[in-house]
Amino acid sequence: MLYFSNDYSYGAHPEVLKHLTETSMVAAAGYGEDIFCIRAKEKIREAIGNEKAEIFFLTGGTQTNQVVINSLLQKHQGVISAHTGHIATHEAGAIEFTGNKVLPIRHNGGKISSADVKDYLETFYNDENHPHMVYPGMVYISFPSEYGTIYYKDELASLHNVCKQYQIPLYIDGARLGYGLMAQDSDLTLKDIAENCDVFYIGATKVGALCGEAVVFTKSNVPDCFITLIKKHGALLSKGRLLGVQFEALFTDELYLKISRQALERASYLRKGLKEKGYRFFVENMTNQIFIIIDNEKLKQLQKKVVVSFWEKYDARHSVIRLATCWATEKEDIDELLKIM
Amino acid sequence: MLYFSNDYSYGAHPEVLKHLTETSMVAAAGYGEDIFCIRAKEKIREAIGNEKAEIFFLTGGTQTNQVVINSLLQKHQGVISAHTGHIATHEAGAIEFTGNKVLPIRHNGGKISSADVKDYLETFYNDENHPHMVYPGMVYISFPSEYGTIYYKDELASLHNVCKQYQIPLYIDGARLGYGLMAQDSDLTLKDIAENCDVFYIGATKVGALCGEAVVFTKSNVPDCFITLIKKHGALLSKGRLLGVQFEALFTDELYLKISRQALERASYLRKGLKEKGYRFFVENMTNQIFIIIDNEKLKQLQKKVVVSFWEKYDARHSVIRLATCWATEKEDIDELLKIM
Amino acid sequence: MLYFSNDYSYGAHPEVLKHLTETSMVAAAGYGEDIFCIRAKEKIREAIGNEKAEIFFLTGGTQTNQVVINSLLQKHQGVISAHTGHIATHEAGAIEFTGNKVLPIRHNGGKISSADVKDYLETFYNDENHPHMVYPGMVYISFPSEYGTIYYKDELASLHNVCKQYQIPLYIDGARLGYGLMAQDSDLTLKDIAENCDVFYIGATKVGALCGEAVVFTKSNVPDCFITLIKKHGALLSKGRLLGVQFEALFTDELYLKISRQALERASYLRKGLKEKGYRFFVENMTNQIFIIIDNEKLKQLQKKVVVSFWEKYDARHSVIRLATCWATEKEDIDELLKIM
Amino acid sequence: MLYFSNDYSYGAHPEVLKHLTETSMVAAAGYGEDIFCIRAKEKIREAIGNEKAEIFFLTGGTQTNQVVINSLLQKHQGVISAHTGHIATHEAGAIEFTGNKVLPIRHNGGKISSADVKDYLETFYNDENHPHMVYPGMVYISFPSEYGTIYYKDELASLHNVCKQYQIPLYIDGARLGYGLMAQDSDLTLKDIAENCDVFYIGATKVGALCGEAVVFTKSNVPDCFITLIKKHGALLSKGRLLGVQFEALFTDELYLKISRQALERASYLRKGLKEKGYRFFVENMTNQIFIIIDNEKLKQLQKKVVVSFWEKYDARHSVIRLATCWATEKEDIDELLKIM
């Protein structure tokens, strides 16, 4: 079988595994206070150009969203998100489970606009009944979005400005951050991301690691006793080194960005092949997720040889599917896939 | 520095790392539906002698306790635990955070007695005000306990009987399960554990893995939609393989038990050395955690060369400290430690 | 000032106050086990034609929604509601606070259709990713809706059928139940309501009482230890008699329905007057809430003499306001209001 | 039957009912913004001698505890309470349900000492593992305690000093505040209470009202958007006037204190009678709750004619029961009770 359903079908990048292996018998402190975490944080601070950034390592995306949102929101607040945001749809209610309402707004290809956010906030405060409603206390976006689209620099700055005006944090879910930053049409760097939000995470589970997300607070805005809050969520690893070691490898010699770029080159190659074969794209984007419209019969045939992600019904006879590349995708596999399709 | 503070100071057993490395480029399904998880579960079922056991892999101990307890309890129920139980003391309120009260009862060296549990349950139901109180809906024990002591077969069977009588599950926190089972004075096997409770977990974070705990339901008692509940807790890894691969290695050729036994041999060696040097033991036990009483001045000197765990104040001039061995502890390090002490 | 902003501006119906006063010095059991609660429940069972209905008294609407929804849902489930449902908008996140997600669907004048509910459920179960999503575990409707519209018998039966097909309860928020049942165009009786859902509440705070809502379970479906769950929500009154006494008065000689009918006659009278004066209605309905479109300048003038509810912006120069009648509305006040408008 | 089981067996004081009746047809704003609430707050501010106190009316004791504790605690904190505290025992886990751990400490007749609180706090911060534990973030006491005992001025001041030293609030549950203040041995006034804590509530459900507790914040320490938080707990009455009207009556001409004093005179009378009959007291106290030790056979006889509260088993042949007086207790009933006993 060929695997193109997602970007988490493989283990870890060889450099990551190598570093895990070579550091294994070095004794170290627990709970993220080890030397590997310390060094990894230093490397990330350099990469984002912010010496004072405070960094915490967590294990997975939903966990990270739950911990960050629950810890940053005040008790009367909820979080604004696109209807299609991961927290609004595919986290099994993890945000609500810990007491916080997701406040969905409309999206365009998975992205929300600063105008819509501003309108939401204005309308809320103009409504005399707003004390009976959940206060919007944060804006959540994913970069790239759930549809593989990316925000451009002016869009991100504009969103951040609205947030600053209303004194609420902008939070970026970077589960696939590398695959967004390295996209051909991206005008954002890691540094830009760090500057244009209040907290974000650098996702590694989908970009070279076995697991791991690095939460970055850039505005001296770490919640009080955040380690205790992480523990309370059941999210504090006793062997925090597992995360530190991996991030140390990924942020040495720009490995994180390099393997992201490679995945995108593979995606471009696949996209080009699909275009030549006449496939229509459901969303136009340049990141590692490709959404195409496919005939249902054709899909059935395809699924005998390829694992793909069914995304949604398109019409009575067609479906939308996702094909994804990642740091581990081989050119040969793409060639074979294109032969079959 | 010598590290004797705990059993999570090292990475993973070489066999675990080797298996992670050699399987890394095999594509597999996400969210724990991969071939490695499937095979690991099969091996665990064999090891516990229960073909129908249902197994789920989670990442850490507090997370596992939170997920299991919250998912199994009914909404009017709480969980009985020793005052000293990990869930009652050192999980930063993770159990209460998700809405469940811990109902503490007295302990003896970290263990609770079936008589005390029975008394609690009887008193509760005899109290005419009990509808205004949290119903005891589960019994939680740790094996070994937080003081390194273990339950014996008759004690465990007796606890389980009380639970059966009141139709509430007995849950065993096996964060250090191997170090309990392989103890010289233990009369319990993995099979006995599986038979004498309703749900337990096999801890691997402290026994050879980078991370990972295997929750085992033995009585066809998996909560409805448990995968969704795990996700809701932020505890579902997209690369579930990380856990499956490690447990596959640990349950091949009894590696889990073998490395546990070795850690205990090292603990015996250390214990013997300490006894010879005249140290007094705060708790008598035969597992991998050793609790000794030490002069405060002596402790200060020691800490310049050895990382140990301060446990509690003993008297004005003495402290209780914990020294722990693990699968990775070298005999040479113990010799060096004994020289210093 | 004239008060037309809502239906909770006055105290209680004289019969209710009289009964509170005349029973005050009769000693009775606490926590809803008193003779008044017992008699009130009996009267309600008669009124709904269901001898086996199980009834509980709570204090307010949001509290009732939180208690019922949280107690009935399983842990992986959320509740389907109109986007405009009270639980989705004006309960400050009370449903999410206790861990449950509201799953909003589109509405028509505040009502949801059985076709849309069915479509939601079908789509959910057809989505292969649904284990990562919140399961729809209940359907919530309000009768009358937040826009004063009502469901007709066939619509309600149809909604209930979809729920039965998917084995999830249909829950009716009857904060203004009387004002819906007595509407001129209503083809539903209390008995029909009881038959065509799984749980509903009879709202009295807005219909003659100082406070009080009667939750009615009609399908032997009371959650385990429901009294304990009510207590856990902080919703169990020690003097439960306060609620029992009031409901006893309201369900004696059909007082509840009679005062509802009178409020609707007053609403008709007001509606007629507004129509004659040329006001446009934002929603066509026949219950006690009247939504009209009004010029902003006119509104400013009006608010000097009348308390009304601003509902929403209509266009740059007009607003939607709500005028409500209740059991206490005097014809003279309506005449005065119409003079001013 | 005679009712001596508790202090919530009757309706409301005639003055309270009268005021409810005479104000009923005065239209007023909803959600506690009515003129009655405004006036009642003013009267309470006068009574406690604090012009700036911020006051909110809630419906019941457990609700009040849940709302206040959940709203004031930070997310990593729990609340210190006596093992026997109402929140620790008889609130069905309401505090934990909303995510907060109760941290129990030992008591003496239901009271906790400042020394024990200080010791708890010192030990906590000295423990190097405290980031893995729930931070003590508030001290909860009840006045009078669950055993009818009261704190004296120096004890209260001392507790408050420890709290100030650690910058955590002291919260007084005053469900029976009047019955504590008016006790013969009390050296505290309402003013003293207000000065010697950070937040407290004046309980009226048990002191003359149908329902109602007044939460008083005395240190400009109302949580942000507290009305929204109250709503989120399902605790905001639309007819907030119900509470305002009652408190207005109770705080006119010191009615609250007068009826408390009368209940205590009745309790003295009963206590004297019991002493003369040779009954032993389980707790020595001078408030409205009397705890006596009674022969089990005698108790059975008694219960045929009197409703009493079984408190706990004393020994094989004796029980502890509670007899309570309240504002409504008649001297004649006490005489009859004494005849029977």
PDB file of N, CA, C and O in Angstrom, chain B residues 20-50:
ATOM      1  N   LEU B  20      12.200   1.248  17.595  1.00  0.00           N
ATOM      2  CA  LEU B  20      11.700   2.528  17.074  1.00  0.00           C
ATOM      3  C   LEU B  20      12.430   2.897  15.784  1.00  0.00           C
ATOM      4  O   LEU B  20      11.827   3.372  14.819  1.00  0.00           O
ATOM      5  N   THR B  21      13.743   2.650  15.793  1.00  0.00           N
ATOM      6  CA  THR B  21      14.546   3.027  14.627  1.00  0.00           C
ATOM      7  C   THR B  21      14.268   2.120  13.432  1.00  0.00           C
ATOM      8  O   THR B  21      14.071   2.583  12.306  1.00  0.00           O
ATOM      9  N   GLU B  22      14.186   0.843  13.682  1.00  0.00           N
ATOM     10  CA  GLU B  22      14.042  -0.086  12.545  1.00  0.00           C
ATOM     11  C   GLU B  22      12.628  -0.067  11.946  1.00  0.00           C
ATOM     12  O   GLU B  22      12.434  -0.489  10.820  1.00  0.00           O
ATOM     13  N   THR B  23      11.663   0.414  12.692  1.00  0.00           N
ATOM     14  CA  THR B  23      10.291   0.463  12.154  1.00  0.00           C
ATOM     15  C   THR B  23       9.928   1.841  11.624  1.00  0.00           C
ATOM     16  O   THR B  23       8.843   2.025  11.081  1.00  0.00           O
ATOM     17  N   SER B  24      10.810   2.789  11.777  1.00  0.00           N
ATOM     18  CA  SER B  24      10.457   4.190  11.547  1.00  0.00           C
ATOM     19  C   SER B  24       9.933   4.454  10.137  1.00  0.00           C
ATOM     20  O   SER B  24       9.002   5.239   9.957  1.00  0.00           O
ATOM     21  N   MET B  25      10.506   3.827   9.142  1.00  0.00           N
ATOM     22  CA  MET B  25      10.096   4.135   7.778  1.00  0.00           C
ATOM     23  C   MET B  25       9.014   3.199   7.241  1.00  0.00           C
ATOM     24  O   MET B  25       8.723   3.189   6.042  1.00  0.00           O
ATOM     25  N   VAL B  26       8.421   2.423   8.114  1.00  0.00           N
ATOM     26  CA  VAL B  26       7.247   1.630   7.727  1.00  0.00           C
ATOM     27  C   VAL B  26       6.009   2.505   7.928  1.00  0.00           C
ATOM     28  O   VAL B  26       5.751   2.959   9.035  1.00  0.00           O
ATOM     29  N   ALA B  27       5.294   2.749   6.841  1.00  0.00           N
ATOM     30  CA  ALA B  27       4.084   3.566   6.956  1.00  0.00           C
ATOM     31  C   ALA B  27       3.005   2.786   7.695  1.00  0.00           C
ATOM     32  O   ALA B  27       2.904   1.563   7.551  1.00  0.00           O
ATOM     33  N   ALA B  28       2.225   3.504   8.469  1.00  0.00           N
ATOM     34  CA  ALA B  28       1.196   2.815   9.263  1.00  0.00           C
ATOM     35  C   ALA B  28       0.035   3.753   9.553  1.00  0.00           C
ATOM     36  O   ALA B  28       0.157   4.976   9.430  1.00  0.00           O
ATOM     37  N   ALA B  29      -1.065   3.179   9.948  1.00  0.00           N
ATOM     38  CA  ALA B  29      -2.262   3.958  10.268  1.00  0.00           C
ATOM     39  C   ALA B  29      -2.028   4.824  11.502  1.00  0.00           C
ATOM     40  O   ALA B  29      -1.134   4.552  12.305  1.00  0.00           O
ATOM     41  N   GLY B  30      -2.834   5.857  11.645  1.00  0.00           N
ATOM     42  CA  GLY B  30      -2.690   6.760  12.782  1.00  0.00           C
ATOM     43  C   GLY B  30      -3.557   6.366  13.962  1.00  0.00           C
ATOM     44  O   GLY B  30      -4.305   5.390  13.914  1.00  0.00           O
ATOM     45  N   TYR B  31      -3.435   7.104  15.057  1.00  0.00           N
ATOM     46  CA  TYR B  31      -4.325   7.027  16.217  1.00  0.00           C
ATOM     47  C   TYR B  31      -4.420   5.649  16.860  1.00  0.00           C
ATOM     48  O   TYR B  31      -5.482   5.243  17.340  1.00  0.00           O
ATOM     49  N   GLY B  32      -3.320   4.905  16.818  1.00  0.00           N
ATOM     50  CA  GLY B  32      -3.288   3.633  17.522  1.00  0.00           C
ATOM     51  C   GLY B  32      -3.882   2.463  16.766  1.00  0.00           C
ATOM     52  O   GLY B  32      -4.043   1.374  17.314  1.00  0.00           O
ATOM     53  N   GLU B  33      -4.193   2.692  15.481  1.00  0.00           N
ATOM     54  CA  GLU B  33      -4.736   1.571  14.699  1.00  0.00           C
ATOM     55  C   GLU B  33      -3.658   0.903  13.850  1.00  0.00           C
ATOM     56  O   GLU B  33      -3.962   0.136  12.930  1.00  0.00           O
ATOM     57  N   ASP B  34      -2.427   1.205  14.138  1.00  0.00           N
ATOM     58  CA  ASP B  34      -1.308   0.673  13.366  1.00  0.00           C
ATOM     59  C   ASP B  34      -0.985  -0.756  13.763  1.00  0.00           C
ATOM     60  O   ASP B  34      -1.409  -1.248  14.802  1.00  0.00           O
ATOM     61  N   ILE B  35      -0.194  -1.383  12.925  1.00  0.00           N
ATOM     62  CA  ILE B  35       0.177  -2.784  13.109  1.00  0.00           C
ATOM     63  C   ILE B  35       0.998  -3.002  14.387  1.00  0.00           C
ATOM     64  O   ILE B  35       0.917  -4.058  15.017  1.00  0.00           O
ATOM     65  N   PHE B  36       1.758  -1.996  14.781  1.00  0.00           N
ATOM     66  CA  PHE B  36       2.600  -2.161  15.978  1.00  0.00           C
ATOM     67  C   PHE B  36       1.739  -2.204  17.245  1.00  0.00           C
ATOM     68  O   PHE B  36       1.948  -3.029  18.120  1.00  0.00           O
ATOM     69  N   CYS B  37       0.775  -1.328  17.287  1.00  0.00           N
ATOM     70  CA  CYS B  37      -0.158  -1.362  18.420  1.00  0.00           C
ATOM     71  C   CYS B  37      -0.911  -2.685  18.448  1.00  0.00           C
ATOM     72  O   CYS B  37      -1.090  -3.291  19.510  1.00  0.00           O
ATOM     73  N   ILE B  38      -1.352  -3.102  17.286  1.00  0.00           N
ATOM     74  CA  ILE B  38      -2.108  -4.358  17.221  1.00  0.00           C
ATOM     75  C   ILE B  38      -1.265  -5.522  17.733  1.00  0.00           C
ATOM     76  O   ILE B  38      -1.715  -6.335  18.549  1.00  0.00           O
ATOM     77  N   ARG B  39      -0.021  -5.589  17.273  1.00  0.00           N
ATOM     78  CA  ARG B  39       0.856  -6.679  17.714  1.00  0.00           C
ATOM     79  C   ARG B  39       1.196  -6.565  19.196  1.00  0.00           C
ATOM     80  O   ARG B  39       1.244  -7.564  19.923  1.00  0.00           O
ATOM     81  N   ALA B  40       1.433  -5.342  19.650  1.00  0.00           N
ATOM     82  CA  ALA B  40       1.769  -5.149  21.072  1.00  0.00           C
ATOM     83  C   ALA B  40       0.611  -5.597  21.951  1.00  0.00           C
ATOM     84  O   ALA B  40       0.801  -6.246  22.984  1.00  0.00           O
ATOM     85  N   LYS B  41      -0.603  -5.248  21.549  1.00  0.00           N
ATOM     86  CA  LYS B  41      -1.773  -5.655  22.334  1.00  0.00           C
ATOM     87  C   LYS B  41      -1.872  -7.176  22.394  1.00  0.00           C
ATOM     88  O   LYS B  41      -2.189  -7.750  23.442  1.00  0.00           O
ATOM     89  N   GLU B  42      -1.592  -7.815  21.258  1.00  0.00           N
ATOM     90  CA  GLU B  42      -1.651  -9.271  21.223  1.00  0.00           C
ATOM     91  C   GLU B  42      -0.646  -9.864  22.216  1.00  0.00           C
ATOM     92  O   GLU B  42      -0.966 -10.795  22.966  1.00  0.00           O
ATOM     93  N   LYS B  43       0.528  -9.311  22.236  1.00  0.00           N
ATOM     94  CA  LYS B  43       1.563  -9.803  23.141  1.00  0.00           C
ATOM     95  C   LYS B  43       1.180  -9.574  24.618  1.00  0.00           C
ATOM     96  O   LYS B  43       1.446 -10.409  25.479  1.00  0.00           O
ATOM     97  N   ILE B  44       0.576  -8.447  24.874  1.00  0.00           N
ATOM     98  CA  ILE B  44       0.158  -8.169  26.255  1.00  0.00           C
ATOM     99  C   ILE B  44      -0.959  -9.133  26.664  1.00  0.00           C
ATOM    100  O   ILE B  44      -0.951  -9.678  27.765  1.00  0.00           O
ATOM    101  N   ARG B  45      -1.901  -9.357  25.749  1.00  0.00           N
ATOM    102  CA  ARG B  45      -2.974 -10.318  26.055  1.00  0.00           C
ATOM    103  C   ARG B  45      -2.405 -11.684  26.415  1.00  0.00           C
ATOM    104  O   ARG B  45      -2.861 -12.341  27.356  1.00  0.00           O
ATOM    105  N   GLU B  46      -1.396 -12.090  25.674  1.00  0.00           N
ATOM    106  CA  GLU B  46      -0.733 -13.368  25.996  1.00  0.00           C
ATOM    107  C   GLU B  46      -0.093 -13.322  27.377  1.00  0.00           C
ATOM    108  O   GLU B  46      -0.255 -14.220  28.192  1.00  0.00           O
ATOM    109  N   ALA B  47       0.611 -12.239  27.617  1.00  0.00           N
ATOM    110  CA  ALA B  47       1.358 -12.131  28.885  1.00  0.00           C
ATOM    111  C   ALA B  47       0.441 -12.145  30.103  1.00  0.00           C
ATOM    112  O   ALA B  47       0.819 -12.628  31.166  1.00  0.00           O
ATOM    113  N   ILE B  48      -0.754 -11.599  29.925  1.00  0.00           N
ATOM    114  CA  ILE B  48      -1.666 -11.559  31.080  1.00  0.00           C
ATOM    115  C   ILE B  48      -2.656 -12.720  31.055  1.00  0.00           C
ATOM    116  O   ILE B  48      -3.482 -12.859  31.960  1.00  0.00           O
ATOM    117  N   GLY B  49      -2.571 -13.536  30.008  1.00  0.00           N
ATOM    118  CA  GLY B  49      -3.428 -14.716  29.946  1.00  0.00           C
ATOM    119  C   GLY B  49      -4.898 -14.388  29.814  1.00  0.00           C
ATOM    120  O   GLY B  49      -5.761 -15.050  30.399  1.00  0.00           O
ATOM    121  N   ASN B  50      -5.197 -13.348  29.042  1.00  0.00           N
ATOM    122  CA  ASN B  50      -6.592 -12.968  28.855  1.00  0.00           C
ATOM    123  C   ASN B  50      -6.795 -12.540  27.410  1.00  0.00           C
ATOM    124  O   ASN B  50      -6.449 -11.426  27.014  1.00  0.00           O
TER     125      ASN B  50
END
